[in-house]
Amino acid sequence: MKKGKKLYEGKAKILYAAPEKGTAIQHFKDHATAFNNLKQSTIEGKGILNNRISEHILSSLNQIGIETHLIKRINMREQLIKLVEIIPIEFVIRNIATGSLTKRLKIEDGTVLDKPLIEFFYKNDELNDPMIAREHIYAFEWATVEELEFIVNQCLRINDFMQGMFKGVGIKLVDFKLEFGRLIQNEKKRIILADEISPDTCRLWDVTSEEKLDKDRFRKDLGNLIEAYQEVARRLNILHEETNISSVKFGKLRSIRNKK
Ligand code: TMP
Protein backbone atom coordinates (compact mmCIF):
# COMPACT_ATOMS: atom_id res chain seq x y z
CA MET A 1 0.00 0.00 0.00
CA LYS A 2 1.35 3.40 -0.98
CA LYS A 3 2.04 5.74 1.92
CA GLY A 4 0.97 9.35 1.53
CA LYS A 5 2.29 12.35 3.41
CA LYS A 6 3.15 12.28 7.08
CA LEU A 7 0.14 13.50 9.06
CA TYR A 8 1.57 13.31 12.57
CA GLU A 9 4.62 11.99 14.40
CA GLY A 10 4.38 10.99 18.05
CA LYS A 11 6.91 9.44 20.39
CA ALA A 12 6.34 5.83 19.38
CA LYS A 13 4.29 6.05 16.17
CA ILE A 14 3.91 7.92 12.89
CA LEU A 15 0.64 8.47 11.00
CA TYR A 16 0.71 8.66 7.20
CA ALA A 17 -2.12 9.39 4.79
CA ALA A 18 -3.49 6.27 3.07
CA PRO A 19 -4.96 6.04 -0.45
CA GLU A 20 -8.58 5.76 0.69
CA LYS A 21 -10.19 8.88 2.18
CA GLY A 22 -10.85 8.64 5.90
CA THR A 23 -8.09 6.06 6.48
CA ALA A 24 -4.46 6.33 7.54
CA ILE A 25 -1.38 4.16 7.99
CA GLN A 26 -0.13 3.84 11.56
CA HIS A 27 3.60 3.03 11.72
CA PHE A 28 5.16 1.64 14.93
CA LYS A 29 8.68 2.93 15.67
CA ASP A 30 11.36 1.33 17.83
CA HIS A 31 11.68 4.56 19.81
CA ALA A 32 10.99 4.32 23.54
CA THR A 33 10.41 7.28 25.83
CA ALA A 34 9.44 7.67 29.44
CA PHE A 35 8.70 10.52 31.82
CA ASN A 36 7.55 12.72 28.94
CA ASN A 37 10.68 12.32 26.82
CA LEU A 38 13.20 12.78 29.65
CA LYS A 39 14.37 9.24 29.00
CA GLN A 40 14.78 8.06 25.42
CA SER A 41 16.17 5.07 23.59
CA THR A 42 15.79 2.93 20.50
CA ILE A 43 14.93 -0.68 21.21
CA GLU A 44 15.29 -2.75 18.08
CA GLY A 45 12.16 -4.76 17.31
CA LYS A 46 9.81 -3.06 19.80
CA GLY A 47 7.66 -1.54 17.02
CA ILE A 48 7.21 -4.92 15.32
CA LEU A 49 6.04 -6.57 18.54
CA ASN A 50 3.71 -3.71 19.48
CA ASN A 51 2.19 -3.70 15.99
CA ARG A 52 1.45 -7.44 16.26
CA ILE A 53 0.23 -7.40 19.88
CA SER A 54 -1.96 -4.33 19.34
CA GLU A 55 -3.42 -5.87 16.17
CA HIS A 56 -4.28 -9.02 18.13
CA ILE A 57 -5.99 -7.17 20.99
CA LEU A 58 -7.86 -4.64 18.85
CA SER A 59 -9.12 -7.26 16.40
CA SER A 60 -10.31 -9.39 19.34
CA LEU A 61 -12.17 -6.33 20.68
CA ASN A 62 -13.70 -5.73 17.22
CA GLN A 63 -14.93 -9.33 17.32
CA ILE A 64 -16.77 -8.83 20.61
CA GLY A 65 -18.49 -5.70 19.30
CA ILE A 66 -16.16 -2.98 20.61
CA GLU A 67 -15.50 -0.82 17.59
CA THR A 68 -11.85 0.19 17.09
CA HIS A 69 -9.92 2.17 14.48
CA LEU A 70 -8.09 -0.95 13.26
CA ILE A 71 -8.89 -2.06 9.72
CA LYS A 72 -5.99 -4.49 9.22
CA ARG A 73 -2.28 -4.94 9.76
CA ILE A 74 -0.48 -4.39 6.45
CA ASN A 75 3.10 -5.31 7.26
CA MET A 76 5.54 -5.86 10.14
CA ARG A 77 5.40 -2.26 11.32
CA GLU A 78 2.20 -0.82 9.90
CA GLN A 79 -1.55 -1.09 10.11
CA LEU A 80 -4.36 0.50 8.15
CA ILE A 81 -6.70 2.43 10.44
CA LYS A 82 -9.79 4.61 10.31
CA LEU A 83 -8.78 8.24 10.74
CA VAL A 84 -10.51 9.75 13.78
CA GLU A 85 -10.49 13.04 15.63
CA ILE A 86 -8.67 12.08 18.82
CA ILE A 87 -10.28 13.12 22.11
CA PRO A 88 -7.38 14.77 24.00
CA ILE A 89 -7.68 12.56 27.07
CA GLU A 90 -5.76 9.50 28.23
CA PHE A 91 -8.09 7.09 30.02
CA VAL A 92 -6.16 5.02 32.57
CA ILE A 93 -7.87 1.93 34.00
CA ARG A 94 -6.31 0.40 37.11
CA ASN A 95 -6.92 -2.98 38.77
CA ILE A 96 -3.86 -2.93 41.04
CA ALA A 97 -2.31 0.23 42.49
CA THR A 98 1.18 1.02 41.19
CA GLY A 99 2.98 3.73 39.19
CA SER A 100 1.79 7.31 39.47
CA LEU A 101 -1.21 6.37 41.64
CA THR A 102 0.96 5.02 44.46
CA LYS A 103 3.29 8.04 44.26
CA ARG A 104 0.50 10.62 44.15
CA LEU A 105 -1.55 9.24 47.06
CA LYS A 106 1.00 7.12 48.94
CA ILE A 107 -1.02 3.97 48.38
CA GLU A 108 0.95 0.79 48.97
CA ASP A 109 2.34 -0.60 45.74
CA GLY A 110 0.49 -3.76 44.68
CA THR A 111 -2.77 -2.98 46.53
CA VAL A 112 -5.56 -4.84 44.73
CA LEU A 113 -8.45 -2.45 44.06
CA ASP A 114 -11.99 -3.59 44.90
CA LYS A 115 -13.18 -2.44 41.50
CA PRO A 116 -11.50 -0.87 38.48
CA LEU A 117 -10.44 2.74 38.97
CA ILE A 118 -10.62 5.04 35.94
CA GLU A 119 -8.51 8.20 35.84
CA PHE A 120 -8.42 10.98 33.25
CA PHE A 121 -5.27 12.75 32.03
CA TYR A 122 -5.21 15.72 29.66
CA LYS A 123 -3.03 14.85 26.65
CA ASN A 124 -0.60 17.76 26.59
CA ASP A 125 3.16 17.15 26.59
CA GLU A 126 3.92 20.77 27.45
CA LEU A 127 1.93 20.38 30.68
CA ASN A 128 3.18 16.83 31.32
CA ASP A 129 -0.25 15.21 30.79
CA PRO A 130 -1.86 16.47 34.02
CA MET A 131 -4.55 14.49 35.79
CA ILE A 132 -7.99 16.08 35.40
CA ALA A 133 -11.48 15.62 36.83
CA ARG A 134 -14.64 14.78 34.91
CA GLU A 135 -15.72 18.43 35.39
CA HIS A 136 -12.69 19.72 33.45
CA ILE A 137 -13.72 17.51 30.53
CA TYR A 138 -17.19 19.09 30.49
CA ALA A 139 -16.02 22.65 31.28
CA PHE A 140 -13.56 22.74 28.37
CA GLU A 141 -15.80 20.67 26.08
CA TRP A 142 -13.26 17.91 25.49
CA ALA A 143 -16.21 15.49 25.54
CA THR A 144 -19.93 15.68 26.27
CA VAL A 145 -21.67 13.95 29.18
CA GLU A 146 -23.06 11.32 26.79
CA GLU A 147 -19.69 10.74 25.13
CA LEU A 148 -17.91 10.33 28.46
CA GLU A 149 -20.55 7.96 29.75
CA PHE A 150 -20.12 5.83 26.63
CA ILE A 151 -16.31 5.89 26.89
CA VAL A 152 -16.25 4.94 30.59
CA ASN A 153 -18.56 2.03 29.82
CA GLN A 154 -16.28 0.92 26.95
CA CYS A 155 -13.24 1.19 29.28
CA LEU A 156 -14.90 -1.20 31.74
CA ARG A 157 -15.89 -3.65 28.98
CA ILE A 158 -12.37 -3.58 27.53
CA ASN A 159 -10.91 -4.11 31.01
CA ASP A 160 -13.17 -7.13 31.61
CA PHE A 161 -12.24 -8.67 28.30
CA MET A 162 -8.50 -8.01 28.60
CA GLN A 163 -8.30 -9.17 32.22
CA GLY A 164 -9.79 -12.51 31.15
CA MET A 165 -7.61 -12.80 28.06
CA PHE A 166 -4.40 -12.17 30.01
CA LYS A 167 -5.43 -14.28 33.01
CA GLY A 168 -5.80 -17.22 30.65
CA VAL A 169 -2.09 -16.95 29.80
CA GLY A 170 -0.79 -16.36 33.31
CA ILE A 171 -0.61 -12.56 33.21
CA LYS A 172 -2.17 -9.99 35.56
CA LEU A 173 -3.52 -6.88 33.84
CA VAL A 174 -2.39 -4.31 36.41
CA ASP A 175 -3.35 -1.12 34.56
CA PHE A 176 -3.49 0.30 31.04
CA LYS A 177 -4.16 3.43 29.02
CA LEU A 178 -6.75 3.94 26.27
CA GLU A 179 -7.48 6.68 23.76
CA PHE A 180 -10.71 7.23 21.86
CA GLY A 181 -11.62 9.23 18.77
CA ARG A 182 -14.65 10.55 16.93
CA LEU A 183 -15.54 9.10 13.57
CA ILE A 184 -17.97 10.93 11.32
CA GLN A 185 -19.75 8.66 8.84
CA ASN A 186 -22.95 9.43 6.95
CA GLU A 187 -23.27 12.64 9.01
CA LYS A 188 -23.37 10.55 12.20
CA LYS A 189 -20.72 10.79 14.89
CA ARG A 190 -19.48 7.67 16.67
CA ILE A 191 -16.79 7.16 19.27
CA ILE A 192 -14.35 4.35 18.63
CA LEU A 193 -11.21 3.03 20.33
CA ALA A 194 -8.02 4.45 18.77
CA ASP A 195 -4.23 4.45 19.28
CA GLU A 196 -2.74 1.11 20.45
CA ILE A 197 -2.90 -1.47 23.23
CA SER A 198 0.50 -3.05 23.80
CA PRO A 199 3.06 -3.63 26.55
CA ASP A 200 4.00 0.04 25.99
CA THR A 201 0.56 1.11 27.23
CA CYS A 202 -0.26 -1.62 29.78
CA ARG A 203 1.31 -2.94 32.96
CA LEU A 204 1.47 -6.73 32.74
CA TRP A 205 2.80 -8.89 35.58
CA ASP A 206 3.44 -12.61 35.51
CA VAL A 207 0.79 -14.19 37.75
CA THR A 208 3.18 -16.13 39.96
CA SER A 209 6.54 -14.36 39.86
CA GLU A 210 5.06 -10.83 39.38
CA GLU A 211 7.87 -10.27 36.85
CA LYS A 212 7.14 -7.17 34.77
CA LEU A 213 6.38 -7.93 31.12
CA ASP A 214 5.88 -4.31 29.98
CA LYS A 215 7.47 -0.90 29.48
CA ASP A 216 8.36 -0.64 33.17
CA ARG A 217 11.40 -2.74 32.13
CA PHE A 218 12.57 0.40 30.29
CA ARG A 219 11.23 2.98 32.78
CA LYS A 220 12.95 1.22 35.69
CA ASP A 221 16.08 0.06 33.80
CA LEU A 222 15.28 -3.62 34.34
CA GLY A 223 16.61 -4.66 30.90
CA ASN A 224 15.33 -7.47 28.63
CA LEU A 225 12.40 -5.44 27.29
CA ILE A 226 12.24 -7.27 23.95
CA GLU A 227 12.35 -10.63 25.69
CA ALA A 228 9.43 -9.58 27.90
CA TYR A 229 7.33 -8.31 24.95
CA GLN A 230 8.14 -11.53 23.07
CA GLU A 231 7.01 -13.53 26.07
CA VAL A 232 3.66 -11.69 26.01
CA ALA A 233 3.33 -12.42 22.27
CA ARG A 234 4.38 -16.05 22.79
CA ARG A 235 1.76 -16.58 25.50
CA LEU A 236 -0.92 -14.96 23.33
CA ASN A 237 0.13 -17.48 20.66
CA ILE A 238 1.03 -14.80 18.11
CA LEU A 239 4.83 -15.08 18.13
CA HIS A 240 5.26 -16.48 14.65
CA GLU A 241 8.25 -16.37 12.33
CA GLU A 242 7.64 -12.81 11.20
CA THR A 243 7.54 -11.35 14.69
CA ASN A 244 10.75 -13.07 15.74
CA ILE A 245 13.43 -10.47 16.09
CA SER A 246 16.44 -12.23 14.63
CA SER A 247 18.95 -10.11 16.54
CA VAL A 248 17.57 -11.20 19.90
CA LYS A 249 19.18 -14.13 21.58
CA PHE A 250 16.52 -16.42 23.03
CA GLY A 251 18.81 -17.37 25.92
CA LYS A 252 17.99 -14.10 27.64
CA LEU A 253 14.32 -15.07 27.73
CA ARG A 254 15.01 -17.93 30.10
CA SER A 255 15.09 -15.75 33.18
CA ILE A 256 11.55 -14.62 32.41
CA ARG A 257 10.28 -18.07 31.41
CA ASN A 258 11.81 -20.01 34.30
CA LYS A 259 10.14 -17.82 36.87
CA LYS A 260 6.70 -18.72 35.58
P1 TMP B 1 0.99 5.72 35.39
O1 TMP B 1 0.95 4.85 36.60
O2 TMP B 1 2.39 6.20 35.05
O3 TMP B 1 -0.01 6.85 35.47
O4 TMP B 1 0.56 4.83 34.14
C1 TMP B 1 -0.69 4.17 34.11
C2 TMP B 1 -0.79 3.30 32.86
O5 TMP B 1 -0.85 4.10 31.69
C3 TMP B 1 0.38 2.35 32.64
O6 TMP B 1 -0.13 1.11 32.18
C4 TMP B 1 1.22 2.98 31.58
C5 TMP B 1 0.21 3.77 30.78
N1 TMP B 1 0.75 5.03 30.27
C6 TMP B 1 0.80 5.26 28.90
O7 TMP B 1 0.42 4.41 28.10
N2 TMP B 1 1.28 6.46 28.46
C7 TMP B 1 1.71 7.43 29.30
O8 TMP B 1 2.13 8.50 28.83
C8 TMP B 1 1.66 7.19 30.72
C9 TMP B 1 2.13 8.23 31.69
C10 TMP B 1 1.16 5.98 31.15
Tab-separated table of C-alpha atoms and ligand atoms in Angstrom:
chain	number	residue	atom	x	y	z
A	1	MET	CA	0.000	0.000	0.000
A	2	LYS	CA	1.346	3.397	-0.982
A	3	LYS	CA	2.040	5.741	1.925
A	4	GLY	CA	0.974	9.354	1.529
A	5	LYS	CA	2.292	12.352	3.406
A	6	LYS	CA	3.152	12.276	7.078
A	7	LEU	CA	0.136	13.501	9.058
A	8	TYR	CA	1.568	13.312	12.566
A	9	GLU	CA	4.620	11.995	14.395
A	10	GLY	CA	4.385	10.995	18.047
A	11	LYS	CA	6.911	9.444	20.390
A	12	ALA	CA	6.338	5.833	19.377
A	13	LYS	CA	4.288	6.049	16.173
A	14	ILE	CA	3.909	7.925	12.894
A	15	LEU	CA	0.643	8.471	11.003
A	16	TYR	CA	0.708	8.660	7.197
A	17	ALA	CA	-2.124	9.387	4.795
A	18	ALA	CA	-3.494	6.271	3.071
A	19	PRO	CA	-4.958	6.043	-0.452
A	20	GLU	CA	-8.583	5.764	0.693
A	21	LYS	CA	-10.189	8.876	2.179
A	22	GLY	CA	-10.846	8.637	5.904
A	23	THR	CA	-8.089	6.062	6.481
A	24	ALA	CA	-4.458	6.328	7.539
A	25	ILE	CA	-1.381	4.163	7.991
A	26	GLN	CA	-0.127	3.839	11.564
A	27	HIS	CA	3.601	3.027	11.718
A	28	PHE	CA	5.159	1.639	14.927
A	29	LYS	CA	8.681	2.934	15.670
A	30	ASP	CA	11.357	1.334	17.831
A	31	HIS	CA	11.681	4.562	19.814
A	32	ALA	CA	10.989	4.322	23.540
A	33	THR	CA	10.412	7.277	25.825
A	34	ALA	CA	9.443	7.671	29.441
A	35	PHE	CA	8.696	10.518	31.815
A	36	ASN	CA	7.549	12.721	28.935
A	37	ASN	CA	10.681	12.320	26.815
A	38	LEU	CA	13.199	12.781	29.654
A	39	LYS	CA	14.371	9.237	29.002
A	40	GLN	CA	14.779	8.056	25.419
A	41	SER	CA	16.174	5.069	23.593
A	42	THR	CA	15.787	2.934	20.503
A	43	ILE	CA	14.927	-0.683	21.212
A	44	GLU	CA	15.286	-2.751	18.079
A	45	GLY	CA	12.161	-4.760	17.308
A	46	LYS	CA	9.815	-3.064	19.798
A	47	GLY	CA	7.663	-1.544	17.025
A	48	ILE	CA	7.215	-4.917	15.325
A	49	LEU	CA	6.043	-6.572	18.541
A	50	ASN	CA	3.709	-3.711	19.477
A	51	ASN	CA	2.194	-3.699	15.985
A	52	ARG	CA	1.452	-7.438	16.256
A	53	ILE	CA	0.233	-7.397	19.878
A	54	SER	CA	-1.964	-4.330	19.339
A	55	GLU	CA	-3.421	-5.870	16.165
A	56	HIS	CA	-4.279	-9.022	18.130
A	57	ILE	CA	-5.985	-7.170	20.988
A	58	LEU	CA	-7.864	-4.635	18.850
A	59	SER	CA	-9.117	-7.262	16.404
A	60	SER	CA	-10.309	-9.389	19.345
A	61	LEU	CA	-12.167	-6.325	20.675
A	62	ASN	CA	-13.696	-5.730	17.224
A	63	GLN	CA	-14.929	-9.334	17.322
A	64	ILE	CA	-16.772	-8.825	20.607
A	65	GLY	CA	-18.487	-5.697	19.300
A	66	ILE	CA	-16.164	-2.979	20.607
A	67	GLU	CA	-15.495	-0.818	17.594
A	68	THR	CA	-11.846	0.195	17.092
A	69	HIS	CA	-9.925	2.169	14.484
A	70	LEU	CA	-8.089	-0.953	13.263
A	71	ILE	CA	-8.889	-2.065	9.720
A	72	LYS	CA	-5.986	-4.495	9.220
A	73	ARG	CA	-2.277	-4.945	9.755
A	74	ILE	CA	-0.481	-4.394	6.451
A	75	ASN	CA	3.103	-5.313	7.261
A	76	MET	CA	5.541	-5.856	10.145
A	77	ARG	CA	5.397	-2.265	11.318
A	78	GLU	CA	2.198	-0.824	9.899
A	79	GLN	CA	-1.551	-1.086	10.110
A	80	LEU	CA	-4.361	0.503	8.153
A	81	ILE	CA	-6.702	2.433	10.438
A	82	LYS	CA	-9.790	4.614	10.310
A	83	LEU	CA	-8.780	8.237	10.741
A	84	VAL	CA	-10.505	9.749	13.775
A	85	GLU	CA	-10.493	13.037	15.626
A	86	ILE	CA	-8.673	12.079	18.816
A	87	ILE	CA	-10.278	13.116	22.107
A	88	PRO	CA	-7.382	14.772	24.003
A	89	ILE	CA	-7.684	12.557	27.067
A	90	GLU	CA	-5.764	9.497	28.231
A	91	PHE	CA	-8.089	7.093	30.025
A	92	VAL	CA	-6.160	5.020	32.566
A	93	ILE	CA	-7.869	1.931	33.999
A	94	ARG	CA	-6.311	0.397	37.114
A	95	ASN	CA	-6.924	-2.980	38.775
A	96	ILE	CA	-3.863	-2.931	41.040
A	97	ALA	CA	-2.310	0.233	42.488
A	98	THR	CA	1.182	1.024	41.195
A	99	GLY	CA	2.983	3.728	39.194
A	100	SER	CA	1.792	7.311	39.468
A	101	LEU	CA	-1.207	6.372	41.642
A	102	THR	CA	0.956	5.025	44.462
A	103	LYS	CA	3.286	8.037	44.257
A	104	ARG	CA	0.497	10.618	44.151
A	105	LEU	CA	-1.549	9.244	47.059
A	106	LYS	CA	0.996	7.121	48.944
A	107	ILE	CA	-1.020	3.967	48.375
A	108	GLU	CA	0.946	0.787	48.973
A	109	ASP	CA	2.336	-0.602	45.737
A	110	GLY	CA	0.488	-3.758	44.682
A	111	THR	CA	-2.770	-2.979	46.527
A	112	VAL	CA	-5.559	-4.837	44.727
A	113	LEU	CA	-8.446	-2.447	44.056
A	114	ASP	CA	-11.987	-3.593	44.899
A	115	LYS	CA	-13.181	-2.436	41.496
A	116	PRO	CA	-11.497	-0.871	38.480
A	117	LEU	CA	-10.438	2.739	38.975
A	118	ILE	CA	-10.621	5.040	35.942
A	119	GLU	CA	-8.509	8.202	35.841
A	120	PHE	CA	-8.418	10.985	33.249
A	121	PHE	CA	-5.266	12.749	32.027
A	122	TYR	CA	-5.207	15.718	29.664
A	123	LYS	CA	-3.026	14.852	26.647
A	124	ASN	CA	-0.602	17.755	26.590
A	125	ASP	CA	3.165	17.149	26.593
A	126	GLU	CA	3.922	20.772	27.448
A	127	LEU	CA	1.931	20.378	30.677
A	128	ASN	CA	3.179	16.831	31.318
A	129	ASP	CA	-0.255	15.209	30.785
A	130	PRO	CA	-1.860	16.472	34.016
A	131	MET	CA	-4.552	14.493	35.792
A	132	ILE	CA	-7.986	16.078	35.402
A	133	ALA	CA	-11.476	15.618	36.830
A	134	ARG	CA	-14.639	14.784	34.911
A	135	GLU	CA	-15.724	18.427	35.393
A	136	HIS	CA	-12.688	19.717	33.450
A	137	ILE	CA	-13.722	17.506	30.533
A	138	TYR	CA	-17.189	19.094	30.486
A	139	ALA	CA	-16.019	22.645	31.279
A	140	PHE	CA	-13.563	22.744	28.369
A	141	GLU	CA	-15.796	20.672	26.081
A	142	TRP	CA	-13.261	17.910	25.493
A	143	ALA	CA	-16.205	15.489	25.540
A	144	THR	CA	-19.933	15.682	26.268
A	145	VAL	CA	-21.674	13.948	29.179
A	146	GLU	CA	-23.060	11.317	26.793
A	147	GLU	CA	-19.690	10.743	25.128
A	148	LEU	CA	-17.905	10.329	28.457
A	149	GLU	CA	-20.550	7.959	29.753
A	150	PHE	CA	-20.120	5.834	26.634
A	151	ILE	CA	-16.309	5.895	26.889
A	152	VAL	CA	-16.248	4.936	30.591
A	153	ASN	CA	-18.562	2.035	29.819
A	154	GLN	CA	-16.277	0.920	26.947
A	155	CYS	CA	-13.242	1.191	29.280
A	156	LEU	CA	-14.900	-1.204	31.736
A	157	ARG	CA	-15.894	-3.649	28.982
A	158	ILE	CA	-12.374	-3.584	27.532
A	159	ASN	CA	-10.908	-4.109	31.008
A	160	ASP	CA	-13.167	-7.126	31.611
A	161	PHE	CA	-12.237	-8.672	28.300
A	162	MET	CA	-8.498	-8.013	28.598
A	163	GLN	CA	-8.297	-9.172	32.217
A	164	GLY	CA	-9.788	-12.510	31.152
A	165	MET	CA	-7.610	-12.802	28.062
A	166	PHE	CA	-4.397	-12.175	30.011
A	167	LYS	CA	-5.434	-14.276	33.015
A	168	GLY	CA	-5.795	-17.221	30.655
A	169	VAL	CA	-2.095	-16.947	29.798
A	170	GLY	CA	-0.792	-16.358	33.313
A	171	ILE	CA	-0.613	-12.556	33.205
A	172	LYS	CA	-2.167	-9.993	35.555
A	173	LEU	CA	-3.518	-6.879	33.835
A	174	VAL	CA	-2.390	-4.309	36.414
A	175	ASP	CA	-3.348	-1.122	34.555
A	176	PHE	CA	-3.488	0.303	31.043
A	177	LYS	CA	-4.158	3.433	29.019
A	178	LEU	CA	-6.749	3.938	26.265
A	179	GLU	CA	-7.481	6.684	23.761
A	180	PHE	CA	-10.707	7.235	21.858
A	181	GLY	CA	-11.622	9.227	18.773
A	182	ARG	CA	-14.649	10.552	16.932
A	183	LEU	CA	-15.537	9.096	13.573
A	184	ILE	CA	-17.968	10.928	11.319
A	185	GLN	CA	-19.745	8.663	8.840
A	186	ASN	CA	-22.950	9.434	6.952
A	187	GLU	CA	-23.268	12.640	9.014
A	188	LYS	CA	-23.368	10.552	12.199
A	189	LYS	CA	-20.721	10.791	14.890
A	190	ARG	CA	-19.480	7.672	16.668
A	191	ILE	CA	-16.791	7.163	19.269
A	192	ILE	CA	-14.348	4.354	18.630
A	193	LEU	CA	-11.209	3.035	20.329
A	194	ALA	CA	-8.024	4.449	18.775
A	195	ASP	CA	-4.229	4.453	19.277
A	196	GLU	CA	-2.738	1.108	20.450
A	197	ILE	CA	-2.899	-1.470	23.230
A	198	SER	CA	0.502	-3.045	23.801
A	199	PRO	CA	3.065	-3.634	26.548
A	200	ASP	CA	4.002	0.043	25.987
A	201	THR	CA	0.561	1.109	27.226
A	202	CYS	CA	-0.259	-1.623	29.780
A	203	ARG	CA	1.312	-2.945	32.963
A	204	LEU	CA	1.473	-6.725	32.738
A	205	TRP	CA	2.796	-8.889	35.580
A	206	ASP	CA	3.441	-12.613	35.506
A	207	VAL	CA	0.786	-14.193	37.754
A	208	THR	CA	3.177	-16.132	39.956
A	209	SER	CA	6.542	-14.361	39.862
A	210	GLU	CA	5.065	-10.827	39.375
A	211	GLU	CA	7.874	-10.274	36.855
A	212	LYS	CA	7.142	-7.173	34.772
A	213	LEU	CA	6.381	-7.930	31.115
A	214	ASP	CA	5.875	-4.310	29.984
A	215	LYS	CA	7.469	-0.903	29.477
A	216	ASP	CA	8.358	-0.639	33.172
A	217	ARG	CA	11.402	-2.735	32.131
A	218	PHE	CA	12.565	0.399	30.293
A	219	ARG	CA	11.229	2.983	32.783
A	220	LYS	CA	12.947	1.221	35.687
A	221	ASP	CA	16.080	0.061	33.796
A	222	LEU	CA	15.277	-3.616	34.343
A	223	GLY	CA	16.606	-4.663	30.900
A	224	ASN	CA	15.325	-7.473	28.629
A	225	LEU	CA	12.399	-5.440	27.294
A	226	ILE	CA	12.241	-7.265	23.948
A	227	GLU	CA	12.352	-10.634	25.686
A	228	ALA	CA	9.432	-9.577	27.903
A	229	TYR	CA	7.331	-8.314	24.954
A	230	GLN	CA	8.145	-11.526	23.065
A	231	GLU	CA	7.015	-13.534	26.072
A	232	VAL	CA	3.661	-11.690	26.010
A	233	ALA	CA	3.334	-12.417	22.267
A	234	ARG	CA	4.380	-16.054	22.791
A	235	ARG	CA	1.760	-16.585	25.499
A	236	LEU	CA	-0.924	-14.965	23.328
A	237	ASN	CA	0.131	-17.477	20.655
A	238	ILE	CA	1.032	-14.803	18.115
A	239	LEU	CA	4.826	-15.083	18.126
A	240	HIS	CA	5.257	-16.484	14.646
A	241	GLU	CA	8.246	-16.367	12.327
A	242	GLU	CA	7.641	-12.810	11.196
A	243	THR	CA	7.541	-11.350	14.694
A	244	ASN	CA	10.753	-13.072	15.738
A	245	ILE	CA	13.428	-10.473	16.087
A	246	SER	CA	16.441	-12.226	14.632
A	247	SER	CA	18.950	-10.115	16.535
A	248	VAL	CA	17.571	-11.198	19.904
A	249	LYS	CA	19.178	-14.134	21.584
A	250	PHE	CA	16.518	-16.418	23.027
A	251	GLY	CA	18.811	-17.366	25.917
A	252	LYS	CA	17.986	-14.098	27.637
A	253	LEU	CA	14.323	-15.069	27.727
A	254	ARG	CA	15.012	-17.933	30.098
A	255	SER	CA	15.094	-15.750	33.181
A	256	ILE	CA	11.555	-14.624	32.410
A	257	ARG	CA	10.280	-18.072	31.413
A	258	ASN	CA	11.811	-20.005	34.301
A	259	LYS	CA	10.145	-17.820	36.868
A	260	LYS	CA	6.695	-18.720	35.578
B	1	TMP	P1	0.991	5.725	35.391
B	1	TMP	O1	0.947	4.849	36.599
B	1	TMP	O2	2.385	6.201	35.054
B	1	TMP	O3	-0.007	6.852	35.466
B	1	TMP	O4	0.558	4.825	34.140
B	1	TMP	C1	-0.692	4.173	34.109
B	1	TMP	C2	-0.793	3.302	32.857
B	1	TMP	O5	-0.846	4.098	31.690
B	1	TMP	C3	0.380	2.349	32.638
B	1	TMP	O6	-0.131	1.112	32.179
B	1	TMP	C4	1.215	2.983	31.579
B	1	TMP	C5	0.211	3.769	30.778
B	1	TMP	N1	0.753	5.034	30.268
B	1	TMP	C6	0.801	5.259	28.895
B	1	TMP	O7	0.416	4.411	28.101
B	1	TMP	N2	1.280	6.463	28.459
B	1	TMP	C7	1.712	7.431	29.300
B	1	TMP	O8	2.134	8.499	28.833
B	1	TMP	C8	1.659	7.186	30.722
B	1	TMP	C9	2.133	8.228	31.694
B	1	TMP	C10	1.164	5.985	31.151
